[in-house]
Amino acid sequence: MAILVIAEHNNGALGAATLNTVAAAQKIGGDVVVLVAGQNVGGVAEAAAKIAGVSKVLVADNAAYAHQLPENVAPLIAELGKGYSHVLAAATTNGKNFLPRVAALLDVDQISEIIEVVSADTFKRPIYAGNAIATVQSSAAVKVITVRGTGFDAVAAEGGSAAVEAVSGPADAGKSAFVGEELAKSDRPELTAAKIVVSGGRGMGNGDNFKILYALADKLGAAVGASRAAVDAGFVPNDMQVGQTGKIVAPQLYIAVGISGAIQHLAGMKDSKVIVAINKDEEAPIFQVADYGLVADLFEAVPELEKAV
Amino acid sequence: MKVLVAVKRVVDYNVKVRVKADNSGVDLANVKMSMNPFCEIAVEEAVRLKEKGVATEIVAVSVGPTAAQEQLRTALALGADRAILVESNDELNSLAVAKALKAIVDKELPQLVILGKQAIDSDNNQTGQMLAALSGYAQGTFASKVEVAGDKVNVTREIDGGLQTVALNLPAIVTTDLRLNEPRYASLPNIMKAKKKPLDVVTPDALGVSTASTVKTVKVEAPAARSAGVKVKSVAELVEKLKNEAKVI
């Protein structure tokens, strides 16, 4: 059995989610081969070759794969994937974008966002915004799977010495083109990888008030997240959203500030090890999942907390 | 241009679902059902394209049980011109749904197909991408902005680090993200008018589509419950507990 893991990267650096995906591949068992598809990805391939437990790295370096447009990379992955028992990608927006296209090209069902490997053909995944966990079994010749990063501990980024091999695939399909990108700038840790996350909701009142969360986050070395209400109100950009439709996080500590705790928000954070809720409404549903709840005005409690830590 | 919109009947997003005692699935008996929220956004976008004069006809399609006619009527009340139900009372996986939609796309030849990015029941986030693969069309997933310009459509997509814009050749597939638009409500007169709009029912068999699947659900369980927490009285007590009890800071 050999497993093909599609590397998450931005052409310059290997994405951390790749390490969690390799961890899932190792639980399935078998040779783990990583595919790096992009443009000028020599550095990414080198980094991938160092991942502990990877036996080989395939590099498809082509301008057509530069932005991993699914119209171009899906045929490449599907063609390579035929030789493997499993094809895995991280359940990032990137993996979610191209992998179902790969599955359909292979004429197999895809299993999305697994959180546990039961056996080589059986996996657990959350459904209904995490309110139920389904165990699913695949009889497909090639099992196509996306992996929820928070479900698997990352493997070591160093220690491996896999061989790097160039592969080629179809050229630009000519159906789509990359126009531009607007990336949010942040010096704080990445939300999905942070050990501590501080999130604000509608209770923050406005975007300016988020500065008290940033101050607390900087003191704790934490990332800052938000509920959908805070994003929709324009307080913060959408890539900060935690929830069913945003990012899924499972940090050591999640501090929810002014967040009521709707089902859709809980779907994104309820696997956090310790949850703290600060809310002035003692009936807020967030208190049902919080390990420590503080019923207080956040504008007093957060600055006080910042001073105390 | 003709726009095809796919809608799914799902458990209402406000319902707290319960897992059945025999672990065969989620209890959906007597539970409120609605149109999947992302599908509402897809319908709204199609209607806005029509209001801008870009779309000439909107066809709403659902692949699902007989009762999904309700959701198609909702789409008609919101502004779709006609509807097609591919009726199947089996629980279909995304690939089977994508194949059924592909058969409809082959018949209707729309220039743009709009779907939601994911259904809130299965949380798969697959059907749009699979339909794009089967039909050979370009895909613009997780769209927060859609602009048709000549024979192309520019789609701004919500990605992990921010936003990305791609230009797709038409015909193309677009899947909606939450921030694409704010769906409208159906007015009573429009709900009445929608009852007279055409709604065709076909079966996957009649379309020559196989709904066979390579994945089966073995078991559905409730997630592990979190143990009850405590309420602390002050920030000082909170910090003390985080440091000494939970040891996370």
XYZ file of C-alpha atoms in Angstrom:
558
model
C 0.000 0.000 0.000
C 1.276 3.442 -0.882
C -0.323 6.713 0.075
C -0.052 9.941 -1.881
C -0.189 13.077 0.255
C -0.668 16.374 -1.566
C 1.539 19.031 0.027
C -0.027 22.283 1.159
C 2.253 25.177 0.248
C 2.372 28.711 -1.136
C 5.269 27.984 -3.565
C 7.653 29.484 -0.997
C 7.049 27.493 2.160
C 5.540 24.159 3.095
C 2.204 24.555 4.896
C 2.029 23.219 8.451
C -1.160 21.305 7.610
C 0.958 18.930 5.495
C 2.502 17.552 8.688
C -0.897 16.634 10.127
C -1.885 15.033 6.835
C 1.277 12.913 6.810
C 0.400 11.885 10.395
C -2.988 10.635 9.178
C -1.280 8.782 6.310
C 1.020 7.037 8.777
C -1.987 5.919 10.832
C -3.405 4.327 7.671
C -0.047 2.614 7.179
C 2.067 2.178 4.086
C 4.634 4.078 2.071
C 3.992 7.815 2.294
C 4.773 9.750 -0.868
C 4.330 13.529 -0.927
C 3.429 15.420 -4.104
C 4.480 19.051 -4.373
C 2.698 20.680 -7.312
C 3.474 24.314 -8.011
C 5.954 26.656 -9.615
C 9.563 27.087 -8.440
C 8.879 24.730 -5.589
C 12.407 23.359 -5.121
C 12.548 24.731 -1.577
C 9.149 23.280 -0.698
C 10.211 19.882 -2.053
C 13.377 19.996 0.064
C 11.313 20.773 3.152
C 8.898 17.940 2.274
C 11.808 15.501 1.908
C 12.832 16.243 5.494
C 9.444 15.329 6.979
C 9.833 12.308 9.237
C 8.351 9.168 7.697
C 8.095 10.329 4.091
C 9.590 7.819 1.648
C 9.564 9.862 -1.540
C 8.726 13.365 -2.751
C 7.322 13.949 -6.224
C 7.725 17.418 -7.655
C 5.549 18.746 -10.460
C 7.076 22.121 -11.266
C 5.072 23.899 -13.920
C 3.680 27.412 -14.363
C 0.241 25.814 -14.813
C 0.332 24.613 -11.186
C 1.541 27.928 -9.730
C -1.693 28.762 -7.939
C -2.922 25.182 -7.760
C -5.929 25.957 -9.897
C -8.062 22.802 -9.664
C -8.640 22.694 -13.430
C -4.890 22.143 -13.801
C -3.788 20.211 -10.724
C -6.758 17.826 -10.432
C -5.919 15.958 -13.694
C -2.288 15.671 -12.538
C -3.257 14.295 -9.118
C -5.894 11.956 -10.563
C -3.396 10.511 -13.050
C -0.726 9.981 -10.372
C -3.321 8.863 -7.819
C -4.289 5.782 -9.832
C -1.105 4.122 -8.618
C -1.910 4.608 -4.922
C -4.326 3.090 -2.407
C -5.066 6.485 -0.826
C -4.818 10.116 -1.891
C -4.831 12.565 1.021
C -4.910 16.343 1.238
C -5.347 18.714 4.153
C -8.884 20.031 4.631
C -7.740 23.588 3.944
C -9.564 25.796 1.429
C -6.980 24.612 -1.071
C -7.416 20.884 -0.416
C -11.191 21.257 -0.325
C -11.036 23.033 -3.668
C -9.139 20.512 -5.787
C -9.584 17.133 -4.090
C -13.297 16.515 -4.836
C -12.427 17.273 -8.458
C -9.762 14.552 -8.257
C -12.250 12.107 -6.723
C -14.794 12.697 -9.485
C -12.103 12.234 -12.158
C -11.290 8.889 -10.518
C -15.037 8.121 -10.275
C -14.908 7.512 -6.513
C -16.581 9.152 -3.544
C -14.485 11.433 -1.389
C -14.380 11.274 2.401
C -14.157 14.811 3.780
C -12.414 16.029 6.935
C -11.556 12.797 8.710
C -10.668 13.183 12.393
C -9.682 9.571 13.064
C -8.361 6.547 11.180
C -10.152 3.375 12.326
C -8.495 1.139 9.729
C -7.135 1.474 6.206
C -10.660 1.700 4.788
C -12.661 3.053 7.733
C -12.594 6.596 9.054
C -14.446 8.900 11.428
C -15.684 12.311 10.388
C -17.971 14.904 11.938
C -21.338 15.686 10.356
C -24.128 18.141 11.255
C -21.680 20.841 12.394
C -19.896 18.383 14.641
C -23.060 17.285 16.451
C -22.612 13.711 15.222
C -19.592 11.613 14.324
C -20.005 9.236 11.388
C -17.878 6.154 10.879
C -17.606 5.570 7.137
C -16.125 2.713 5.158
C -14.813 3.012 1.624
C -14.633 0.251 -0.954
C -13.046 2.529 -3.556
C -9.895 1.327 -5.327
C -8.334 4.703 -4.567
C -9.564 6.257 -1.344
C -9.669 10.027 -1.690
C -9.677 11.792 1.666
C -9.277 15.247 3.181
C -7.797 15.400 6.678
C -8.859 17.780 9.428
C -5.547 18.997 10.828
C -6.751 19.327 14.423
C -7.576 15.597 14.473
C -3.961 14.485 14.077
C -0.766 15.507 15.866
C 1.759 16.869 13.389
C 4.723 14.628 12.529
C 8.230 16.019 12.936
C 9.235 18.430 10.171
C 12.842 17.246 10.422
C 14.505 13.893 10.482
C 13.508 12.407 7.124
C 15.647 12.132 4.038
C 13.327 11.183 1.208
C 14.414 11.088 -2.408
C 13.051 13.855 -4.610
C 11.799 12.885 -8.047
C 10.468 15.174 -10.768
C 7.145 14.257 -12.396
C 5.233 15.923 -15.173
C 1.564 16.153 -15.903
C -0.943 17.827 -18.164
C -0.295 21.438 -19.179
C -2.610 24.392 -18.528
C -6.192 23.317 -19.248
C -6.894 26.879 -20.386
C -10.189 27.040 -18.496
C -9.231 29.336 -15.665
C -6.676 31.961 -14.766
C -5.347 33.441 -11.554
C -6.118 37.165 -11.367
C -4.974 38.280 -7.946
C -4.799 37.751 -4.249
C -5.439 39.869 -1.178
C -3.855 38.277 1.842
C -4.515 39.520 5.341
C -1.299 40.460 7.121
C -0.702 39.238 10.621
C 2.339 38.854 12.862
C 0.475 36.613 15.281
C 0.583 32.816 15.055
C -1.576 31.165 12.435
C -5.089 30.576 13.767
C -5.307 26.856 12.991
C -1.884 26.102 14.489
C -1.878 28.390 17.550
C -1.659 26.904 21.044
C -3.858 29.666 22.402
C -6.701 31.398 20.567
C -8.536 34.492 21.767
C -11.795 35.094 19.878
C -14.223 37.965 19.862
C -17.884 38.061 18.906
C -20.675 40.536 18.464
C -20.204 41.622 22.069
C -16.997 43.401 21.050
C -19.217 46.178 19.684
C -16.888 47.366 16.933
C -13.609 46.604 15.163
C -11.687 49.124 17.207
C -12.498 47.296 20.418
C -10.682 44.219 19.101
C -7.482 45.969 20.140
C -8.032 44.795 23.715
C -8.104 41.220 22.383
C -4.938 41.837 20.346
C -3.219 43.131 23.476
C -4.257 40.041 25.429
C -3.291 37.762 22.538
C 0.165 39.335 22.235
C 0.763 38.824 25.937
C -0.230 35.147 25.622
C 1.424 34.533 22.223
C -2.046 33.708 20.944
C -3.837 33.976 17.621
C -7.015 36.047 17.368
C -10.220 34.592 15.979
C -13.784 35.781 15.615
C -17.348 34.572 15.400
C -19.372 34.956 12.235
C -21.320 37.803 13.832
C -18.106 39.789 14.294
C -17.038 39.109 10.703
C -20.420 39.933 9.205
C -20.539 43.164 11.197
C -17.233 44.092 9.557
C -15.253 44.173 12.824
C -12.540 41.872 11.395
C -11.714 40.141 8.079
C -13.396 36.839 7.237
C -10.256 34.717 7.414
C -10.420 35.168 11.194
C -13.745 33.343 11.411
C -13.872 30.233 13.562
C -16.761 27.847 12.973
C -18.513 25.395 10.674
C -18.000 27.715 7.733
C -14.719 29.210 8.872
C -11.659 27.655 10.415
C -11.595 24.645 12.701
C -9.264 25.103 15.651
C -8.351 22.884 18.599
C -5.835 24.848 20.680
C -4.762 24.141 24.244
C -6.703 27.194 25.360
C -9.606 28.944 23.632
C -10.858 32.186 25.147
C -14.278 33.205 23.813
C -15.048 36.839 24.496
C -18.500 38.243 23.825
C -19.475 35.123 21.863
C -22.868 33.558 22.589
C -21.869 30.102 21.350
C -24.142 29.252 18.400
C -23.970 25.646 17.080
C -22.050 26.860 14.025
C -19.378 28.534 16.139
C -19.008 25.586 18.506
C -18.386 23.369 15.453
C -15.128 25.202 14.965
C -13.707 25.181 18.492
C -15.299 22.627 20.769
C -12.340 20.258 20.539
C -10.145 22.836 22.271
C -8.530 21.407 25.385
C -9.628 24.185 27.727
C -12.369 26.665 26.877
C -12.828 29.941 28.733
C -15.913 32.071 28.185
C -16.214 35.709 29.152
C -19.736 36.948 28.631
C -22.084 39.194 30.522
C -25.112 37.005 29.687
C -24.998 34.112 32.115
C -27.543 32.205 29.984
C -25.269 32.243 26.892
C -24.888 28.710 25.439
C -21.102 29.124 25.393
C -21.112 28.483 29.159
C -22.362 24.921 28.501
C -19.068 24.005 26.826
C -16.740 26.297 28.778
C -14.414 24.778 31.363
C -14.156 28.159 33.028
C -16.831 30.761 32.682
C -16.685 34.340 33.838
C -19.898 36.339 33.840
C -18.574 39.858 33.460
C -18.398 42.895 31.218
C -15.670 42.039 28.721
C -14.463 45.654 28.571
C -13.468 45.382 32.239
C -12.497 41.707 32.348
C -10.237 41.545 29.273
C -7.885 44.423 30.217
C -7.779 43.066 33.774
C -6.926 39.606 32.399
C -4.227 41.105 30.210
C -2.604 42.720 33.241
C -2.877 39.533 35.299
C -1.204 37.102 32.890
C -27.614 33.378 -20.150
C -29.267 30.472 -18.492
C -28.342 29.870 -14.849
C -28.842 26.579 -13.065
C -29.077 26.614 -9.262
C -28.852 23.489 -7.146
C -30.681 23.416 -3.813
C -30.756 20.839 -1.039
C -33.370 20.068 1.585
C -31.626 19.760 4.932
C -32.442 19.890 8.620
C -32.953 23.522 9.635
C -29.712 25.109 10.807
C -31.157 26.065 14.179
C -32.135 22.508 15.081
C -29.902 20.730 17.571
C -29.834 17.258 16.041
C -29.916 14.029 18.030
C -28.210 10.798 17.146
C -30.562 7.781 17.015
C -30.221 5.290 19.844
C -29.291 2.469 17.434
C -26.451 4.602 15.959
C -27.894 4.219 12.457
C -28.017 7.954 11.859
C -29.462 11.221 13.025
C -33.125 11.387 14.044
C -34.891 13.448 11.392
C -38.478 12.424 12.202
C -40.608 15.507 12.936
C -37.624 17.812 12.651
C -37.955 21.123 10.835
C -36.420 20.986 7.354
C -35.338 23.958 5.238
C -33.301 24.947 2.242
C -29.586 24.635 2.991
C -28.381 28.176 3.903
C -25.618 28.142 1.271
C -28.205 27.161 -1.371
C -30.305 30.195 -0.385
C -27.268 32.331 -1.154
C -26.907 30.546 -4.507
C -30.547 31.260 -5.419
C -30.163 34.884 -4.350
C -27.075 35.318 -6.528
C -28.874 33.864 -9.539
C -31.839 36.187 -8.963
C -29.506 39.195 -8.680
C -27.843 38.198 -11.957
C -31.274 38.152 -13.543
C -32.152 41.532 -12.072
C -28.915 42.909 -13.553
C -29.949 41.575 -16.947
C -27.111 39.040 -17.033
C -29.244 35.955 -16.526
C -32.284 35.357 -18.690
C -33.622 32.189 -17.125
C -33.077 30.532 -13.743
C -33.649 26.808 -13.373
C -33.654 25.450 -9.814
C -32.699 21.793 -9.401
C -32.801 19.526 -6.401
C -31.702 15.931 -6.107
C -33.554 14.396 -3.207
C -36.795 13.082 -1.744
C -40.312 13.976 -2.905
C -40.526 16.493 -0.070
C -37.684 18.517 -1.611
C -40.412 19.987 -3.847
C -41.030 22.369 -0.939
C -37.515 23.765 -1.228
C -37.883 24.038 -5.011
C -41.133 25.996 -4.502
C -39.192 28.283 -2.169
C -36.595 28.819 -4.899
C -39.414 29.588 -7.361
C -40.921 32.069 -4.894
C -37.528 33.761 -4.609
C -37.319 34.255 -8.363
C -36.391 31.015 -10.146
C -38.371 30.496 -13.363
C -38.826 26.744 -13.229
C -37.696 23.765 -11.248
C -36.573 20.183 -11.711
C -36.582 17.524 -9.019
C -34.417 14.483 -9.531
C -36.365 12.307 -7.158
C -34.589 9.735 -5.050
C -35.552 8.740 -1.553
C -32.181 7.107 -0.909
C -29.525 9.081 0.867
C -27.169 9.953 -1.975
C -23.496 10.747 -1.726
C -22.037 13.844 -3.366
C -20.741 11.964 -6.411
C -24.198 10.532 -7.172
C -25.732 14.006 -6.793
C -23.024 15.467 -9.042
C -23.763 12.811 -11.676
C -27.494 13.570 -11.548
C -26.757 17.299 -11.860
C -24.401 16.586 -14.761
C -27.279 14.852 -16.597
C -29.432 17.958 -16.040
C -26.583 20.238 -17.162
C -26.263 18.191 -20.373
C -29.963 18.739 -21.078
C -30.294 22.361 -20.027
C -26.875 23.634 -21.147
C -26.650 26.497 -18.660
C -23.778 28.995 -18.861
C -23.432 29.169 -15.117
C -24.248 26.645 -12.390
C -24.406 27.976 -8.837
C -24.326 25.692 -5.814
C -23.735 26.228 -2.110
C -20.222 25.493 -0.882
C -21.425 22.795 1.480
C -24.609 21.293 2.884
C -24.904 21.739 6.644
C -25.983 18.118 7.183
C -23.209 16.093 5.545
C -20.660 18.976 5.677
C -18.945 17.430 2.639
C -18.095 20.426 0.464
C -17.751 18.255 -2.666
C -20.703 18.415 -5.049
C -19.816 21.614 -6.932
C -16.225 20.545 -7.484
C -17.342 17.077 -8.616
C -19.898 18.512 -11.028
C -17.158 20.750 -12.436
C -14.929 17.711 -12.964
C -17.668 15.638 -14.614
C -18.745 18.423 -16.953
C -15.179 19.579 -17.608
C -16.057 23.129 -16.557
C -13.936 25.548 -14.566
C -14.845 26.005 -10.908
C -14.980 29.038 -8.640
C -15.492 27.698 -5.141
C -16.237 29.592 -1.890
C -17.239 32.690 -3.857
C -17.705 36.003 -2.108
C -18.074 37.977 -5.351
C -19.210 36.936 -8.841
C -18.907 39.182 -11.890
C -19.843 38.011 -15.359
C -17.761 39.812 -17.999
C -18.319 38.731 -21.587
C -17.457 35.071 -21.995
C -15.762 34.916 -18.602
C -16.788 35.091 -14.994
C -14.523 36.639 -12.366
C -14.920 34.963 -9.021
C -13.432 36.293 -5.775
C -12.899 33.364 -3.458
C -12.516 33.152 0.302
C -9.263 31.316 0.948
C -7.401 30.585 4.183
C -5.168 33.667 4.132
C -7.658 36.118 2.656
C -9.176 36.495 -0.805
C -8.221 35.214 -4.251
C -9.685 36.200 -7.601
C -9.830 33.849 -10.573
C -11.176 34.337 -14.099
C -13.128 31.361 -15.429
C -14.210 30.590 -18.963
C -17.956 30.119 -19.289
C -19.717 27.775 -18.825
C -18.524 27.509 -15.247
C -19.461 26.243 -11.804
C -19.605 28.590 -8.817
C -20.098 27.584 -5.183
C -21.233 30.210 -2.708
C -19.677 31.280 0.543
C -21.609 33.026 3.311
C -20.530 36.529 2.440
C -21.580 36.452 -1.205
C -24.912 38.084 -0.438
C -27.782 38.435 2.017
C -30.652 36.245 0.774
C -34.082 37.871 0.543
C -37.310 36.521 1.957
C -40.093 35.250 -0.271
C -43.143 37.517 -0.242
C -46.610 36.043 0.131
C -47.748 37.003 -3.418
C -44.568 35.420 -4.794
C -45.162 32.258 -2.775
C -48.646 32.073 -4.331
C -47.287 32.690 -7.826
C -44.606 30.063 -7.317
C -47.297 27.393 -7.021
C -48.111 27.924 -10.696
C -44.539 27.790 -11.972
C -43.478 24.544 -13.691
C -41.822 21.829 -11.589
C -40.732 18.678 -13.441
C -39.936 15.454 -11.654
C -37.512 12.911 -13.089
C -35.674 9.935 -11.613
C -31.954 9.127 -11.715
C -32.877 5.973 -13.680
C -34.657 8.004 -16.337
C -31.537 10.178 -16.598
C -29.387 7.059 -16.900
C -27.481 7.960 -13.757
C -26.075 5.369 -11.388
C -26.352 6.331 -7.733
C -24.072 3.525 -6.561
C -21.542 4.580 -3.966
C -18.087 3.471 -2.848
C -18.663 4.791 0.661
C -21.087 3.533 3.281
C -21.864 4.833 6.735
C -21.192 2.156 9.325
C -22.220 4.029 12.426
C -23.233 7.469 13.661
C -22.414 8.444 17.233
C -22.851 11.473 19.424
C -19.599 13.354 19.944
C -17.862 12.962 23.271
C -19.548 15.291 25.727
C -17.419 17.879 27.483
C -17.442 17.610 31.231
C -19.260 20.438 32.943
C -17.135 23.453 33.696
C -17.157 25.881 36.556
C -18.036 29.545 36.789
C -15.319 31.647 38.309
C -16.067 34.835 40.200
C -13.174 37.026 39.203
C -10.381 37.485 36.708
C -7.883 36.670 39.469
C -9.576 33.343 40.111
C -9.644 32.621 36.357
C -5.920 33.277 35.981
C -5.166 31.173 39.063
C -7.153 28.238 37.622
C -5.602 28.531 34.174
C -2.130 28.565 35.678
C -2.432 25.956 38.406
C -5.392 23.731 37.530
C -5.494 23.623 33.727
C -1.821 24.600 33.348
C -2.406 26.169 29.933
C -0.785 29.556 30.523
